[in-house]
Short mmCIF file of C-alpha atoms and ligand atoms in Angstrom, two decimals:
data_model
loop_
_atom_site.label_atom_id
_atom_site.label_comp_id
_atom_site.label_asym_id
_atom_site.label_seq_id
_atom_site.Cartn_x
_atom_site.Cartn_y
_atom_site.Cartn_z
CA UNK A 1 1.51 27.25 -24.95
CA UNK A 2 -0.28 25.17 -26.68
CA UNK A 3 1.40 22.16 -26.06
CA UNK A 4 1.89 23.27 -22.34
CA UNK A 5 -1.87 23.33 -21.53
CA UNK A 6 -2.60 19.70 -23.29
CA UNK A 7 0.24 18.40 -21.38
CA UNK A 8 -1.44 20.04 -18.18
CA UNK A 9 -5.18 19.43 -19.04
CA UNK A 10 -3.81 15.58 -19.67
CA UNK A 11 -2.42 15.56 -16.42
CA UNK A 12 -5.52 16.41 -14.59
CA UNK A 13 -7.25 14.00 -16.48
CA UNK A 14 -5.10 11.26 -15.22
CA UNK A 15 -5.64 12.45 -11.76
CA UNK A 16 -8.67 12.75 -11.97
CA UNK A 17 -8.95 9.33 -13.05
CA UNK A 18 -6.63 7.91 -10.36
CA UNK A 19 -8.06 9.60 -7.24
CA UNK A 20 -6.71 7.34 -4.50
CA UNK A 21 -5.44 9.92 -1.53
CA UNK A 22 -2.48 8.46 -0.95
CA UNK A 23 -1.13 10.20 2.41
CA UNK A 24 -0.76 9.44 6.20
CA UNK A 25 -1.69 12.91 6.86
CA UNK A 26 -5.46 12.26 6.01
CA UNK A 27 -5.79 9.30 8.42
CA UNK A 28 -9.04 7.21 8.34
CA UNK A 29 -7.85 4.46 10.87
CA UNK A 30 -6.95 4.35 14.65
CA UNK A 31 -3.89 3.30 13.50
CA UNK A 32 -3.39 6.28 10.98
CA UNK A 33 -4.27 8.54 13.03
CA UNK A 34 -1.92 7.70 16.13
CA UNK A 35 1.28 7.70 13.31
CA UNK A 36 -0.26 11.06 12.10
CA UNK A 37 -0.79 12.41 15.83
CA UNK A 38 2.76 11.43 16.40
CA UNK A 39 3.70 12.90 13.08
CA UNK A 40 2.00 16.32 14.52
CA UNK A 41 3.67 16.79 17.87
CA UNK A 42 7.08 16.26 16.53
CA UNK A 43 6.39 18.63 13.78
CA UNK A 44 5.20 20.93 16.12
CA UNK A 45 8.71 20.45 18.18
CA UNK A 46 10.70 20.64 15.26
CA UNK A 47 9.30 23.99 13.77
CA UNK A 48 9.61 25.58 16.95
CA UNK A 49 13.55 24.11 17.96
CA UNK A 50 14.12 25.41 14.27
CA UNK A 51 12.47 28.83 15.44
CA UNK A 52 14.57 29.50 17.87
CA UNK A 53 17.99 28.42 16.86
CA UNK A 54 17.16 30.26 13.36
CA UNK A 55 15.70 33.38 15.31
CA UNK A 56 18.85 33.57 17.75
CA UNK A 57 21.33 32.81 14.92
CA UNK A 58 19.44 35.72 13.05
CA UNK A 59 19.42 38.11 16.15
CA UNK A 60 22.90 37.89 17.25
CA UNK A 61 24.28 38.51 13.80
CA UNK A 62 22.25 41.30 13.94
CA UNK A 63 23.00 42.76 17.63
CA UNK A 64 26.65 42.45 17.36
CA UNK A 65 27.58 43.34 13.83
CA UNK A 66 30.41 45.36 13.42
CA UNK A 67 29.40 49.64 14.49
CA UNK A 68 30.31 52.29 11.78
CA UNK A 69 34.15 53.26 14.01
CA UNK A 70 35.14 50.45 15.62
CA UNK A 71 38.41 49.40 16.07
CA UNK A 72 39.59 45.74 16.30
CA UNK A 73 37.55 42.88 17.90
CA UNK A 74 35.15 43.45 19.99
CA UNK A 75 35.22 42.25 23.87
CA UNK A 76 35.50 38.70 23.97
CA UNK A 77 32.77 36.58 26.25
CA UNK A 78 33.62 32.71 27.37
CA UNK A 79 30.54 30.68 29.07
CA UNK A 80 27.10 31.69 30.12
CA UNK A 81 25.92 29.03 32.81
CA UNK A 82 22.66 29.98 33.27
CA UNK A 83 22.23 29.70 29.59
CA UNK A 84 23.97 26.55 29.22
CA UNK A 85 21.64 24.76 31.73
CA UNK A 86 18.99 26.24 29.88
CA UNK A 87 19.71 24.79 26.76
CA UNK A 88 20.82 21.52 27.90
CA UNK A 89 17.29 21.75 30.39
CA UNK A 90 15.06 22.11 26.96
CA UNK A 91 15.83 19.57 25.11
CA UNK A 92 16.43 16.55 27.06
CA UNK A 93 12.40 17.55 28.42
CA UNK A 94 11.00 17.81 24.54
CA UNK A 95 13.65 14.08 23.98
CA UNK A 96 11.37 13.31 27.20
CA UNK A 97 8.19 14.00 25.95
CA UNK A 98 8.57 12.81 22.53
CA UNK A 99 9.44 9.38 24.09
CA UNK A 100 6.45 9.53 26.27
CA UNK A 101 4.86 9.78 23.18
CA UNK A 102 6.18 7.22 21.08
CA UNK A 103 6.30 4.48 23.54
CA UNK A 104 2.44 5.57 23.87
CA UNK A 105 1.72 5.67 19.91
CA UNK A 106 3.97 2.18 19.38
CA UNK A 107 1.89 0.28 21.92
CA UNK A 108 -1.02 1.38 21.01
CA UNK A 109 -0.32 0.28 17.35
CA UNK A 110 0.80 -3.00 18.33
CA UNK A 111 -1.95 -4.57 19.70
CA UNK A 112 -3.05 -7.28 18.71
CA UNK A 113 -7.21 -7.82 19.18
CA UNK A 114 -8.54 -10.99 20.43
CA UNK A 115 -10.91 -12.31 17.13
CA UNK A 116 -9.35 -10.50 15.18
CA UNK A 117 -9.52 -11.79 11.18
CA UNK A 118 -6.26 -13.77 10.04
CA UNK A 119 -5.14 -13.22 7.26
CA UNK A 120 -2.21 -14.52 5.49
CA UNK A 121 -0.10 -12.41 3.26
CA UNK A 122 3.10 -13.18 0.80
CA UNK A 123 5.39 -11.29 -0.71
CA UNK A 124 6.35 -12.23 -4.53
CA UNK A 125 8.85 -10.87 -7.17
CA UNK A 126 6.27 -8.56 -8.05
CA UNK A 127 2.67 -9.57 -6.94
CA UNK A 128 1.22 -10.28 -3.83
CA UNK A 129 -1.81 -12.83 -2.31
CA UNK A 130 -3.67 -13.07 0.57
CA UNK A 131 -4.81 -16.54 2.54
CA UNK A 132 -7.29 -16.26 4.62
CA UNK A 133 -6.69 -19.92 6.87
CA UNK A 134 -9.91 -19.80 9.13
CA UNK A 135 -12.29 -18.80 5.99
CA UNK A 136 -11.20 -21.39 3.51
CA UNK A 137 -10.83 -17.92 0.94
CA UNK A 138 -8.46 -17.04 -1.46
CA UNK A 139 -7.28 -13.72 -3.53
CA UNK A 140 -4.24 -12.40 -5.26
CA UNK A 141 -3.27 -8.26 -5.44
CA UNK A 142 -6.58 -6.89 -3.86
CA UNK A 143 -7.00 -7.78 -0.20
CA UNK A 144 -11.14 -7.66 0.69
CA UNK A 145 -11.72 -6.77 4.20
CA UNK A 146 -15.32 -6.13 5.89
CA UNK A 147 -15.19 -2.81 7.97
CA UNK A 148 -15.04 -2.69 11.48
CA UNK A 149 -13.62 -6.09 11.47
CA UNK A 150 -9.95 -6.32 13.55
CA UNK A 151 -7.75 -8.06 11.21
CA UNK A 152 -4.12 -9.02 11.81
CA UNK A 153 -1.94 -9.91 9.23
CA UNK A 154 1.08 -12.40 9.24
CA UNK A 155 3.45 -11.18 6.54
CA UNK A 156 6.10 -13.38 5.15
CA UNK A 157 7.60 -13.23 1.78
CA UNK A 158 8.37 -15.78 -1.07
CA UNK A 159 11.78 -14.76 -2.55
CA UNK A 160 13.41 -11.39 -1.64
CA UNK A 161 12.36 -8.60 0.83
CA UNK A 162 9.58 -6.48 0.38
CA UNK A 163 7.56 -4.19 2.32
CA UNK A 164 3.67 -3.67 2.85
CA UNK A 165 2.44 -0.64 2.79
CA UNK A 166 -1.25 0.63 2.62
CA UNK A 167 -0.96 4.26 3.84
CA UNK A 168 -4.49 5.40 3.87
CA UNK A 169 -4.31 1.90 6.72
CA UNK A 170 -1.17 1.56 8.85
CA UNK A 171 2.00 1.58 8.62
CA UNK A 172 4.41 -0.81 6.66
CA UNK A 173 5.74 -3.82 7.59
CA UNK A 174 9.13 -5.78 5.89
CA UNK A 175 8.08 -9.29 4.49
CA UNK A 176 10.88 -11.34 4.87
CA UNK A 177 11.91 -14.88 3.53
CA UNK A 178 10.81 -17.55 6.26
CA UNK A 179 9.53 -15.18 9.15
CA UNK A 180 6.57 -13.76 9.93
CA UNK A 181 5.76 -10.39 10.65
CA UNK A 182 2.53 -9.15 12.13
CA UNK A 183 0.68 -6.14 11.92
CA UNK A 184 -2.99 -5.77 13.01
CA UNK A 185 -5.40 -2.14 12.32
CA UNK A 186 -9.47 -2.21 11.94
CA UNK A 187 -10.11 -0.86 8.86
CA UNK A 188 -13.38 2.52 9.54
CA UNK A 189 -14.39 3.13 6.22
CA UNK A 190 -15.20 0.86 2.96
CA UNK A 191 -12.95 2.23 0.40
CA UNK A 192 -10.63 1.05 -1.91
CA UNK A 193 -7.15 1.62 -0.50
CA UNK A 194 -3.76 2.00 -2.46
CA UNK A 195 -1.16 -0.49 -1.59
CA UNK A 196 2.41 -0.84 -2.19
CA UNK A 197 5.55 -3.01 -1.86
CA UNK A 198 7.85 -0.28 0.20
CA UNK A 199 11.69 -1.89 -0.06
CA UNK A 200 13.28 -1.95 -3.02
CA UNK A 201 13.13 -5.87 -4.46
CA UNK A 202 13.72 -6.22 -7.99
CA UNK A 203 13.00 -4.58 -12.42
CA UNK A 204 9.29 -4.33 -11.21
CA UNK A 205 9.70 -3.10 -7.44
CA UNK A 206 7.76 0.56 -8.81
CA UNK A 207 4.99 -1.81 -10.33
CA UNK A 208 4.31 -3.99 -7.27
CA UNK A 209 1.50 -2.32 -5.86
CA UNK A 210 -2.58 -3.74 -4.54
CA UNK A 211 -5.70 -2.86 -2.97
CA UNK A 212 -7.52 -3.30 0.01
CA UNK A 213 -10.70 -3.40 -0.68
CA UNK A 214 -12.89 -2.11 2.42
CA UNK A 215 -16.30 -3.28 2.32
CA UNK A 216 -19.52 -3.44 4.86
CA UNK A 217 -19.28 -6.92 7.02
CA UNK A 218 -22.36 -8.33 5.92
CA UNK A 219 -20.99 -8.23 1.69
CA UNK A 220 -17.88 -9.24 3.00
CA UNK A 221 -19.26 -12.33 4.80
CA UNK A 222 -21.33 -12.94 1.21
CA UNK A 223 -18.94 -12.66 -0.78
CA UNK A 224 -17.05 -14.57 1.11
CA UNK A 225 -19.79 -17.15 1.20
CA UNK A 226 -20.65 -16.99 -2.01
CA UNK A 227 -17.27 -18.08 -3.22
CA UNK A 228 -17.05 -21.03 -2.19
CA UNK A 229 -19.10 -22.35 -5.21
CA UNK A 230 -17.12 -23.77 -7.74
CA UNK A 231 -16.36 -20.44 -10.38
CA UNK A 232 -18.68 -20.52 -12.81
CA UNK A 233 -17.93 -21.68 -16.62
CA UNK A 234 -18.59 -18.26 -18.78
CA UNK A 235 -16.53 -20.10 -22.10
CA UNK A 236 -15.91 -23.06 -22.38
CA UNK A 237 -13.34 -22.74 -25.41
CA UNK A 238 -11.67 -20.23 -23.10
CA UNK A 239 -11.94 -22.81 -20.29
CA UNK A 240 -10.06 -25.01 -22.45
CA UNK A 241 -7.09 -22.38 -23.61
CA UNK A 242 -6.63 -21.76 -20.23
CA UNK A 243 -6.20 -25.03 -19.29
CA UNK A 244 -3.61 -26.01 -21.34
CA UNK A 245 -1.71 -22.58 -21.22
CA UNK A 246 -2.33 -21.03 -18.16
CA UNK A 247 -3.16 -23.59 -15.37
CA UNK A 248 0.71 -24.91 -14.48
CA UNK A 249 0.59 -21.75 -12.48
CA UNK A 250 -2.25 -20.64 -12.11
CA UNK A 251 -5.40 -21.45 -9.69
CA UNK A 252 -8.58 -20.45 -9.79
CA UNK A 253 -10.16 -22.56 -6.54
CA UNK A 254 -10.17 -19.68 -4.70
CA UNK A 255 -9.62 -21.67 -1.90
CA UNK A 256 -6.43 -23.87 -2.54
CA UNK A 257 -3.28 -22.84 -0.41
CA UNK A 258 -1.46 -20.31 -1.49
CA UNK A 259 0.32 -20.72 -4.93
CA UNK A 260 4.13 -21.11 -6.14
CA UNK A 261 3.84 -19.47 -8.97
CA UNK A 262 1.68 -17.48 -9.85
CA UNK A 263 -1.73 -15.11 -8.60
CA UNK A 264 -5.30 -16.84 -8.02
CA UNK A 265 -7.70 -15.50 -10.65
CA UNK A 266 -11.02 -17.10 -9.31
CA UNK A 267 -11.57 -13.84 -8.01
CA UNK A 268 -10.72 -12.28 -11.72
CA UNK A 269 -14.36 -10.72 -12.63
CA UNK A 270 -14.59 -8.56 -9.26
CA UNK A 271 -10.84 -7.16 -9.51
CA UNK A 272 -10.67 -3.22 -9.93
CA UNK A 273 -7.19 -3.72 -10.72
CA UNK A 274 -5.05 -5.50 -12.88
CA UNK A 275 -0.89 -6.69 -13.02
CA UNK A 276 -0.52 -6.32 -9.50
CA UNK A 277 -2.48 -3.11 -9.48
CA UNK A 278 -0.87 -1.58 -12.07
CA UNK A 279 -3.75 -0.72 -14.55
CA UNK A 280 -7.21 -0.34 -14.14
CA UNK A 281 -9.15 -3.75 -15.17
CA UNK A 282 -10.39 -3.97 -18.72
CA UNK A 283 -10.36 -6.68 -21.16
CA UNK A 284 -8.06 -4.38 -23.76
CA UNK A 285 -5.50 -4.12 -20.99
CA UNK A 286 -5.81 -8.59 -19.74
CA UNK A 287 -5.45 -9.07 -23.85
CA UNK A 288 -2.17 -6.66 -24.08
CA UNK A 289 -1.11 -8.47 -20.59
CA UNK A 290 -1.38 -11.75 -21.85
CA UNK A 291 0.15 -10.82 -24.95
CA UNK A 292 3.23 -9.45 -23.55
CA UNK A 293 3.03 -9.07 -19.61
CA UNK A 294 7.11 -7.96 -19.76
CA UNK A 295 6.22 -4.97 -22.03
CA UNK A 296 3.93 -3.87 -18.21
CA UNK A 297 6.17 -5.21 -16.18
CA UNK A 298 9.79 -6.00 -17.10
CA UNK A 299 11.19 -8.68 -15.14
CA UNK A 300 7.77 -10.51 -15.03
CA UNK A 301 7.56 -13.98 -14.02
CA UNK A 302 5.31 -14.80 -16.49
CA UNK A 303 5.42 -15.83 -20.11
CA UNK A 304 4.07 -13.83 -22.94
CA UNK A 305 1.35 -15.53 -25.00
CA UNK A 306 1.78 -13.49 -28.39
CA UNK A 307 0.80 -17.24 -30.63
CA UNK A 308 -2.31 -17.57 -28.87
CA UNK A 309 -5.34 -16.39 -31.80
CA UNK A 310 -7.59 -13.01 -31.80
CA UNK A 311 -10.34 -15.63 -31.03
CA UNK A 312 -8.93 -17.37 -28.18
CA UNK A 313 -7.76 -14.85 -26.68
CA UNK A 314 -11.55 -13.14 -26.70
CA UNK A 315 -12.43 -16.80 -25.16
CA UNK A 316 -9.72 -16.71 -22.48
CA UNK A 317 -10.62 -12.98 -21.37
CA UNK A 318 -14.61 -13.56 -21.33
CA UNK A 319 -13.82 -16.68 -19.34
CA UNK A 320 -11.66 -15.26 -16.98
CA UNK A 321 -14.13 -12.05 -16.54
CA UNK A 322 -16.57 -14.98 -16.01
CA UNK A 323 -14.87 -15.91 -12.61
CA UNK A 324 -16.52 -14.10 -10.22
CA UNK A 325 -18.99 -14.21 -7.59
CA UNK A 326 -22.28 -11.84 -9.12
CA UNK A 327 -23.95 -9.02 -7.21
CA UNK A 328 -20.69 -6.98 -6.41
CA UNK A 329 -19.31 -4.10 -7.83
CA UNK A 330 -16.14 -3.03 -5.94
CA UNK A 331 -15.27 -0.35 -8.95
CA UNK A 332 -17.92 1.51 -6.65
CA UNK A 333 -15.71 2.40 -3.53
CA UNK A 334 -14.63 5.27 -3.01
CA UNK A 335 -10.78 5.40 -3.30
CA UNK A 336 -8.14 6.49 -0.72
C1 HEC B 401 5.28 -19.40 -15.61
C2 HEC B 401 3.62 -19.28 -15.02
C3 HEC B 401 2.70 -18.71 -15.59
C4 HEC B 401 2.06 -19.00 -16.94
C5 HEC B 401 2.22 -20.07 -17.19
C6 HEC B 401 1.42 -18.27 -16.77
N1 HEC B 401 1.09 -17.13 -15.34
FE1 HEC B 401 0.11 -15.15 -15.25
N2 HEC B 401 0.90 -14.35 -14.11
C7 HEC B 401 2.00 -15.39 -13.59
C8 HEC B 401 3.01 -14.55 -12.90
C9 HEC B 401 4.40 -14.96 -11.53
C10 HEC B 401 1.92 -13.53 -12.52
C11 HEC B 401 2.22 -12.59 -11.55
C12 HEC B 401 2.97 -11.09 -12.03
C13 HEC B 401 3.25 -10.05 -11.23
O1 HEC B 401 2.45 -9.08 -11.77
O2 HEC B 401 4.88 -9.47 -11.26
C14 HEC B 401 1.02 -13.72 -13.45
C15 HEC B 401 -0.08 -12.82 -13.54
C16 HEC B 401 -1.56 -12.76 -14.42
C17 HEC B 401 -2.17 -12.06 -14.40
C18 HEC B 401 -2.61 -10.38 -13.40
C19 HEC B 401 -3.13 -11.05 -11.91
C20 HEC B 401 -3.57 -10.34 -10.93
O3 HEC B 401 -3.62 -10.77 -10.56
O4 HEC B 401 -3.58 -9.05 -11.32
C21 HEC B 401 -3.35 -12.45 -15.08
C22 HEC B 401 -4.76 -12.26 -15.62
C23 HEC B 401 -2.24 -13.92 -15.78
N3 HEC B 401 -1.37 -13.50 -15.48
C24 HEC B 401 -3.06 -14.49 -16.54
C25 HEC B 401 -2.45 -15.91 -17.35
C26 HEC B 401 -3.22 -15.96 -19.01
C27 HEC B 401 -4.51 -16.21 -18.78
C28 HEC B 401 -2.76 -17.12 -18.82
C29 HEC B 401 -1.89 -18.56 -20.13
C30 HEC B 401 -2.93 -17.48 -21.08
C31 HEC B 401 -1.22 -17.13 -17.54
N4 HEC B 401 -1.22 -15.84 -17.10
C32 HEC B 401 0.41 -18.00 -17.62
C33 HEC B 401 2.36 -16.51 -13.88
C34 HEC B 401 2.57 -17.31 -14.82
CU1 CU B 402 8.27 -5.58 -3.48
#
């Protein structure tokens, strides 16, 4: 009993910490209000049809049950024109209504607003890259967006098919190698939104998460402008360790063209999560990741660095944590 209570309180703790409210039924963008609206109408008709069919079946079963003293089969009835017309016309009308509602929603959510912010979204096994070609800005695994500004995402992949999904903001879009799939929406509320890869893509598909950080427009503009400055060097030894071991795969320039090997780390100090959204951003998690990423993410395309001395590892983490724009605390954003 004690164990059960302990397990439940642990579960409660886990839920309290990871308080993302991941559901399309709590819409916070026009895109999701539209899908939610459609979902509710489809549900209404489904419940109605189930009620009528199951109700009729129950009624008939009860009404025409064998009566006491009944001999042989009851009278056999064949066909009823009025009934058949009714049960053909009503479903037809429902199909037309649902068709109309769906077409309306599809048109609504597939509009590409003029003057939208463009972001190139690229899926890799098992992480995401976000490049803003018009702003000369780049970040990985956490997509930073200004609230109230429409965005157009150009979703693609560099290896297998992935799928970009932020339930709180918009529907899924497949990330297909060699092809651009567009997704447009306007984030309204500042917050930290949970994102997934929604297409089975390999051993760590379930660990291919990400975040969308929606911030007020002026904060976004300031962040992007200040990110143009060369990254600060918080630890000289750490930078040396980085250049010797990590720079072949990771950029820290924040504006280079999308990397082919590993995530951009130039704004790591501003992150809320690590390893493509699988753990919270903390120095301990960073050290664990660098030592043995495969223990946290099977099939990961980054080698482990168990050979680094504790001293070098600490210097490296100090250097990486210093790669940030000062004065922004994204961890304080409400979670959706
Ligand atoms: C062979 C290329 C390669 C090398 C060398 C490499 N990495 Fe990585 N690294 C990757 C890849 C690929 C990922 C993405 C893994 C994933 O999430 O699936 C990654 C992810 C990371 C992450 C998580 C990033 C995020 O956005 O959450 C950190 C931190 C990191 N690497 C640090 C380092 C450090 C520090 C070194 C050097 C000691 C290093 N890496 C060396 C390829 C590399
Ligand atoms: Cu994937």
